[in-house]
CSV table of C-alpha atoms in Angstrom, one decimal:
chain,number,residue,atom,x,y,z
A,205,MET,CA,-7.5,-23.1,21.6
A,206,GLN,CA,-4.6,-21.0,21.3
A,207,ILE,CA,-5.1,-21.6,17.2
A,208,ILE,CA,-8.9,-20.1,18.1
A,209,SER,CA,-7.9,-17.3,19.4
A,210,ILE,CA,-5.2,-16.3,17.1
A,211,ILE,CA,-7.7,-16.2,14.3
A,212,LYS,CA,-9.9,-14.3,16.6
A,213,ASN,CA,-7.1,-11.7,16.1
A,214,LEU,CA,-6.3,-11.3,12.9
A,215,LYS,CA,-9.3,-10.9,12.5
A,216,GLU,CA,-9.8,-8.5,14.9
A,217,LEU,CA,-6.7,-7.2,12.6
A,218,SER,CA,-8.4,-7.1,9.5
A,219,GLY,CA,-11.6,-4.9,10.9
A,220,LYS,CA,-9.4,-2.5,11.7
A,221,SER,CA,-6.7,-1.6,8.5
A,222,PRO,CA,-7.9,-2.5,5.1
A,223,ALA,CA,-6.0,-5.5,3.0
A,224,GLY,CA,-2.4,-4.4,1.7
A,225,LYS,CA,1.2,-4.5,3.0
A,226,GLU,CA,0.7,-2.7,6.3
A,227,LEU,CA,-2.2,-4.9,7.6
A,228,ALA,CA,0.7,-7.7,6.4
A,229,MET,CA,3.0,-6.1,8.3
A,230,GLU,CA,0.8,-6.3,11.6
A,231,ALA,CA,0.1,-9.4,11.1
A,232,ALA,CA,3.4,-9.9,10.8
A,233,SER,CA,4.2,-8.4,14.7
A,234,LEU,CA,1.7,-10.7,15.2
A,235,PHE,CA,3.2,-13.7,14.5
A,236,SER,CA,6.8,-13.1,16.1
A,237,PHE,CA,5.3,-12.2,19.5
A,238,LEU,CA,3.4,-15.2,20.0
A,239,MET,CA,6.8,-17.1,18.2
A,240,ALA,CA,9.2,-15.7,20.3
A,241,GLY,CA,7.6,-14.8,23.4
A,242,GLN,CA,10.5,-14.1,26.4
A,243,ASP,CA,13.2,-16.5,24.9
A,244,GLY,CA,13.7,-15.8,21.4
A,245,ARG,CA,13.7,-13.7,18.1
A,246,CYS,CA,11.7,-13.6,15.0
A,247,THR,CA,12.5,-12.7,11.2
A,248,VAL,CA,9.5,-12.8,8.4
A,249,HIS,CA,10.5,-12.6,5.1
A,250,LEU,CA,8.9,-12.8,1.8
A,251,LEU,CA,9.4,-12.8,-1.7
A,252,LYS,CA,7.9,-12.3,-5.1
A,253,GLU,CA,10.3,-13.6,-8.1
A,254,ASP,CA,13.4,-12.4,-5.6
A,255,THR,CA,12.4,-9.5,-4.6
A,256,THR,CA,11.2,-8.4,-1.4
A,257,VAL,CA,7.9,-7.3,-0.8
A,258,LEU,CA,7.5,-7.9,2.7
A,259,PHE,CA,10.2,-8.5,5.6
A,260,TYR,CA,9.9,-8.2,9.1
A,261,SER,CA,12.4,-8.7,12.3
A,262,SER,CA,12.2,-8.4,16.0
A,263,LEU,CA,16.0,-8.4,15.5
A,264,PRO,CA,17.8,-5.5,16.1
A,265,ASP,CA,18.5,-3.7,12.7
A,266,ASP,CA,22.1,-4.8,12.3
A,267,GLU,CA,21.2,-9.1,12.9
A,268,ALA,CA,18.1,-8.2,10.5
A,269,GLY,CA,19.9,-7.1,7.7
A,270,PHE,CA,21.8,-10.3,7.8
A,271,TRP,CA,18.6,-12.4,7.2
A,272,LYS,CA,17.5,-10.2,4.3
A,273,CYS,CA,18.7,-12.7,1.4
A,274,PRO,CA,17.3,-15.1,-0.7
A,275,LEU,CA,16.6,-18.6,0.4
A,276,SER,CA,19.3,-20.7,-0.9
A,277,ALA,CA,22.0,-17.7,1.1
A,278,ALA,CA,19.6,-17.9,4.6
A,279,LYS,CA,20.4,-21.4,4.5
A,280,GLU,CA,24.2,-21.2,4.1
A,281,ARG,CA,23.8,-18.3,7.3
A,282,GLY,CA,22.2,-20.4,9.1
A,283,GLN,CA,24.4,-23.7,9.3
A,284,ILE,CA,27.5,-20.8,10.4
A,285,ARG,CA,24.8,-19.4,12.9
A,286,GLU,CA,24.1,-21.3,16.2
A,287,GLY,CA,20.3,-21.3,17.8
A,288,SER,CA,19.1,-19.8,14.7
A,289,GLN,CA,16.4,-22.2,12.7
A,290,ILE,CA,15.4,-21.8,9.1
A,291,LEU,CA,11.7,-22.5,8.1
A,292,THR,CA,11.0,-22.4,4.7
A,293,LEU,CA,7.3,-21.3,3.8
A,294,PRO,CA,5.7,-22.7,0.6
A,295,PRO,CA,5.4,-20.8,-2.3
A,296,VAL,CA,1.4,-19.2,-2.4
A,297,GLY,CA,0.6,-18.1,-6.5
A,298,LYS,CA,3.8,-16.2,-6.9
A,299,TYR,CA,5.0,-15.7,-3.1
A,300,GLU,CA,7.3,-17.6,-1.1
A,301,GLY,CA,9.4,-17.1,1.5
A,302,PHE,CA,10.8,-18.5,5.0
A,303,LEU,CA,11.1,-17.6,8.5
A,304,ILE,CA,13.8,-17.3,10.9
A,305,LEU,CA,13.6,-18.3,14.5
A,306,GLU,CA,16.6,-17.3,16.9
A,307,ASP,CA,17.0,-18.4,20.0
A,308,CYS,CA,13.5,-19.9,20.7
A,309,ARG,CA,13.4,-22.5,23.5
A,310,GLY,CA,10.2,-23.6,23.0
A,311,GLY,CA,9.0,-21.1,25.8
A,312,ASN,CA,5.4,-20.5,23.4
A,313,GLY,CA,4.0,-23.6,24.3
A,314,PHE,CA,3.0,-24.8,20.5
A,315,THR,CA,3.4,-28.2,19.8
A,316,SER,CA,5.1,-29.2,16.5
A,317,GLU,CA,1.0,-29.6,14.9
A,318,ASP,CA,0.1,-25.8,16.5
A,319,MET,CA,3.4,-25.1,15.0
A,320,GLU,CA,2.7,-26.3,11.6
A,321,SER,CA,-0.9,-24.8,12.2
A,322,LEU,CA,-0.1,-21.5,12.8
A,323,LEU,CA,2.2,-21.3,10.1
A,324,TRP,CA,-0.1,-22.2,7.6
A,325,ILE,CA,-2.6,-19.6,9.0
A,326,PHE,CA,-0.4,-16.7,8.5
A,327,GLN,CA,1.3,-17.4,5.7
A,328,SER,CA,-2.6,-17.5,4.0
A,329,PHE,CA,-3.3,-14.3,6.0
A,330,TRP,CA,0.3,-12.1,4.2
A,331,CYS,CA,-0.3,-13.6,1.1
A,332,MET,CA,-4.1,-12.5,1.0
A,333,CYS,CA,-2.7,-9.1,1.9
A,334,LEU,CA,-0.4,-8.7,-0.5
A,335,LEU,CA,-2.3,-10.7,-3.2
A,336,ALA,CA,-5.3,-7.3,-2.2
A,337,GLU,CA,-3.2,-5.3,-2.6
A,338,GLU,CA,-1.6,-5.8,-5.8
A,339,ALA,CA,-4.7,-6.9,-7.2
A,340,GLU,CA,-6.3,-3.5,-6.5
A,341,ASN,CA,-3.2,-1.8,-7.7
A,342,ASN,CA,-3.3,-3.8,-11.0
A,343,TYR,CA,-7.2,-2.4,-11.2
A,344,PHE,CA,-6.3,1.3,-11.3
A,345,THR,CA,-3.0,0.8,-13.4
A,346,ASP,CA,-3.2,-0.3,-17.8
A,347,PRO,CA,-0.9,-3.7,-17.6
A,348,VAL,CA,0.7,-2.9,-21.4
A,349,THR,CA,1.6,0.8,-20.8
A,350,GLU,CA,2.0,0.5,-17.1
A,351,LEU,CA,0.6,3.6,-16.6
A,352,PRO,CA,-2.5,4.5,-14.5
A,353,GLY,CA,-5.7,4.0,-16.3
A,354,ILE,CA,-9.5,6.0,-16.9
A,355,THR,CA,-11.0,5.6,-13.5
A,356,VAL,CA,-7.4,7.0,-12.1
A,357,PHE,CA,-8.0,9.7,-15.1
A,358,LYS,CA,-11.4,10.7,-13.8
A,359,GLN,CA,-10.3,11.2,-10.5
A,360,ALA,CA,-8.0,13.5,-11.6
A,361,VAL,CA,-10.0,15.5,-13.8
A,362,SER,CA,-12.3,16.0,-11.1
A,363,GLN,CA,-9.3,17.3,-9.0
A,364,SER,CA,-8.0,19.6,-11.2
A,365,MET,CA,-10.7,21.1,-12.1
A,366,GLU,CA,-11.8,21.8,-8.6
A,367,SER,CA,-8.7,23.0,-7.5
A,368,LYS,CA,-9.9,26.0,-10.5
A,369,GLN,CA,-5.7,25.8,-11.0
A,370,GLU,CA,-4.8,26.5,-14.8
A,371,GLY,CA,-4.5,23.6,-16.0
A,372,TYR,CA,-4.4,21.8,-19.6
A,373,LEU,CA,-5.5,18.7,-21.4
A,374,VAL,CA,-3.9,17.0,-24.0
A,375,VAL,CA,-4.6,13.9,-25.7
A,376,ALA,CA,-2.6,11.4,-28.0
A,377,ARG,CA,-4.4,8.5,-30.5
A,378,VAL,CA,-1.1,6.5,-31.5
A,379,PRO,CA,-2.3,4.9,-34.4
A,380,VAL,CA,-2.6,0.9,-33.4
A,381,ARG,CA,-1.6,-1.8,-36.0
A,382,PRO,CA,0.6,-4.6,-37.0
A,383,GLU,CA,4.6,-3.2,-36.8
A,384,ARG,CA,6.4,-5.0,-39.7
A,385,PRO,CA,8.5,-7.2,-39.4
A,386,TYR,CA,5.8,-8.9,-37.0
A,387,SER,CA,6.8,-9.8,-33.2
A,388,GLU,CA,4.8,-10.7,-30.0
A,389,ASN,CA,4.8,-6.8,-29.1
A,390,SER,CA,4.6,-5.7,-32.7
A,391,MET,CA,0.3,-4.5,-32.0
A,392,ASP,CA,1.3,-2.3,-28.9
A,393,CYS,CA,4.8,-1.2,-29.1
A,394,ARG,CA,3.4,2.5,-29.9
A,395,ILE,CA,1.7,3.0,-27.4
A,396,GLN,CA,4.3,1.1,-25.3
A,397,GLU,CA,7.3,4.0,-26.7
A,398,LEU,CA,4.7,6.9,-26.3
A,399,ALA,CA,4.1,5.5,-22.4
A,400,ARG,CA,7.7,5.4,-21.6
A,401,TYR,CA,8.4,8.7,-22.2
A,402,CYS,CA,5.6,10.0,-20.3
A,403,ARG,CA,7.1,7.7,-17.5
A,404,LYS,CA,10.2,8.8,-17.0
A,405,THR,CA,10.0,12.8,-18.3
A,406,GLU,CA,9.9,15.2,-15.3
A,407,GLY,CA,6.3,16.8,-15.1
A,408,ILE,CA,4.3,14.8,-16.9
A,409,THR,CA,1.5,12.8,-15.5
A,410,ALA,CA,-0.1,10.3,-18.5
A,411,TYR,CA,-2.7,8.1,-18.2
A,412,ARG,CA,-4.1,5.3,-21.1
A,413,ILE,CA,-8.1,6.2,-21.7
A,414,ALA,CA,-8.6,3.7,-24.3
A,415,ALA,CA,-7.0,1.3,-26.7
A,416,ASP,CA,-5.1,4.1,-28.6
A,417,MET,CA,-5.3,7.4,-26.9
A,418,ILE,CA,-3.5,8.3,-23.9
A,419,ALA,CA,-3.9,11.9,-22.3
A,420,VAL,CA,-1.3,14.3,-20.4
A,421,LEU,CA,-2.9,16.6,-17.5
A,422,ALA,CA,-0.4,19.3,-17.3
A,423,GLU,CA,-1.1,22.1,-14.4
A,424,GLY,CA,-0.1,25.6,-15.1
A,425,GLU,CA,0.4,27.5,-18.6
A,426,LYS,CA,0.0,26.3,-21.7
A,427,GLY,CA,3.0,26.8,-23.2
A,428,MET,CA,4.4,23.6,-20.8
A,429,ALA,CA,1.2,21.6,-22.9
A,430,LEU,CA,2.6,22.5,-25.8
A,431,ASP,CA,5.8,21.8,-25.2
A,432,TYR,CA,4.2,18.5,-24.4
A,433,MET,CA,2.7,18.3,-27.7
A,434,GLN,CA,5.6,19.3,-29.3
A,435,LYS,CA,8.0,16.3,-28.1
A,436,ILE,CA,5.0,13.6,-28.7
A,437,MET,CA,4.6,14.8,-32.1
A,438,LEU,CA,8.6,14.4,-32.5
A,439,LEU,CA,8.7,11.4,-30.8
A,440,LEU,CA,5.3,9.7,-33.1
A,441,PRO,CA,4.5,11.8,-36.0
A,442,GLU,CA,2.0,10.1,-37.3
A,443,THR,CA,0.0,10.5,-33.2
A,444,SER,CA,-3.2,12.8,-33.6
A,445,LEU,CA,-3.0,15.7,-30.6
A,446,PHE,CA,-5.5,17.2,-29.0
A,447,LEU,CA,-5.0,19.9,-26.4
A,448,THR,CA,-7.9,21.9,-25.1
A,449,SER,CA,-8.3,24.0,-21.5
A,450,LEU,CA,-9.7,22.2,-18.2
A,451,ALA,CA,-12.2,25.5,-17.7
A,452,PHE,CA,-13.9,25.2,-21.1
A,453,LEU,CA,-14.6,21.6,-20.4
A,454,LYS,CA,-17.5,19.7,-18.0
A,455,GLU,CA,-16.7,17.2,-15.7
A,456,GLU,CA,-19.2,15.0,-16.8
A,457,LYS,CA,-18.8,15.6,-20.5
A,458,VAL,CA,-14.9,15.5,-20.3
A,459,LEU,CA,-14.6,11.8,-22.3
A,460,THR,CA,-17.6,12.4,-24.5
A,461,ARG,CA,-15.4,15.5,-26.0
A,462,ILE,CA,-12.4,13.7,-26.2
A,463,GLN,CA,-13.8,11.5,-28.6
A,464,GLU,CA,-15.4,14.2,-30.7
A,465,GLU,CA,-12.6,16.1,-31.6
A,466,MET,CA,-10.7,13.0,-31.5
A,467,GLY,CA,-13.2,12.0,-34.7
A,468,LYS,CA,-12.4,15.2,-36.5
A,469,LEU,CA,-8.9,14.6,-36.7
A,470,GLY,CA,-6.8,12.4,-39.1
A,471,GLU,CA,-3.8,10.5,-38.7
A,472,GLY,CA,-1.1,13.3,-37.4
A,473,SER,CA,-3.4,16.1,-37.4
A,474,THR,CA,-3.3,18.6,-34.4
A,475,ALA,CA,-5.5,20.3,-32.3
A,476,ILE,CA,-5.3,23.4,-30.3
A,477,LYS,CA,-8.5,24.2,-28.3
A,478,THR,CA,-8.3,26.6,-25.7
A,479,GLY,CA,-10.7,29.4,-26.1
A,480,ARG,CA,-7.4,31.9,-27.1
A,481,PRO,CA,-5.6,32.6,-30.4
A,482,SER,CA,-2.8,30.7,-30.4
A,483,PRO,CA,0.5,30.8,-31.7
A,484,ARG,CA,1.3,28.2,-33.8
A,485,LEU,CA,4.6,26.7,-33.5
A,486,PRO,CA,6.8,25.7,-36.7
A,487,ILE,CA,6.5,21.4,-35.5
A,488,PHE,CA,2.6,22.3,-36.0
A,489,THR,CA,2.3,22.5,-39.1
A,490,LYS,CA,6.1,21.6,-40.8
A,491,GLY,CA,4.7,18.3,-42.9
A,492,ARG,CA,1.6,18.4,-41.9
A,493,GLU,CA,-0.7,20.5,-44.5
A,494,LYS,CA,-2.8,17.8,-45.1
A,495,GLY,CA,-4.2,17.1,-42.5
A,496,ASP,CA,-7.8,18.8,-41.6
A,497,GLY,CA,-8.1,20.6,-38.7
A,498,ASN,CA,-4.4,21.1,-38.3
A,499,GLY,CA,-3.6,23.9,-35.4
A,500,LYS,CA,-7.0,24.5,-34.3
A,501,ALA,CA,-7.3,27.9,-32.2
């Protein structure tokens, strides 16, 4: 009956919060309460590839920190810590972990069979929460560039347009072709190089919107967007670039407009369409005299 009651508690808990790390932490708190009772304390430590993904402890912070370590170290520490019991959790996917029970003297009323069932239920619940959060993050994140994908881009464009603040869109199309010498990463190396630049550059919000395209949303004056274009051009000279003001775009036609403009550009060409004359920076024209649509304003 206790196990059935616990399942009901978890079901009610999952109905109140979306699956994710926060829900897993709430379940860990419930588990700690059930295991520790009045006579003991409990620590839950889940890892993924030696990286802590969930850590909950009913111990004081200084004591809890003693157990925030890999399983091998926890086993060594358990040998010198009286009253501590280490229970290893079998791996579920890439998640594995262990439990630390301190000073538990059987006051919770669980038999060894109950204990085994209880661990299975909670470990399944924790991993379900973490895997659900990971799956959601993967859905919105491009795995090749680690940038947000097109779904997030559409949401960001909508929010930027609704804000009515000045903003610009820069789209970069990187040539996709095998690089010599051939390697396992040669087909993606250029767009990954551009993505690394975007991720490490403060102020840039970038998205992968197609196999060969990365879009950057730049808030504020046009000079900032032009600066991004210039740096991308220096980084990857063969990249085709298109810049426009968000004020001149229709939300439902943004992707269509991007395709139309990119279809006009040759490799290494640049188009600037903001509805007003734009100064041509030297870098926009140097070495690009042959491209169609270079520096259009």
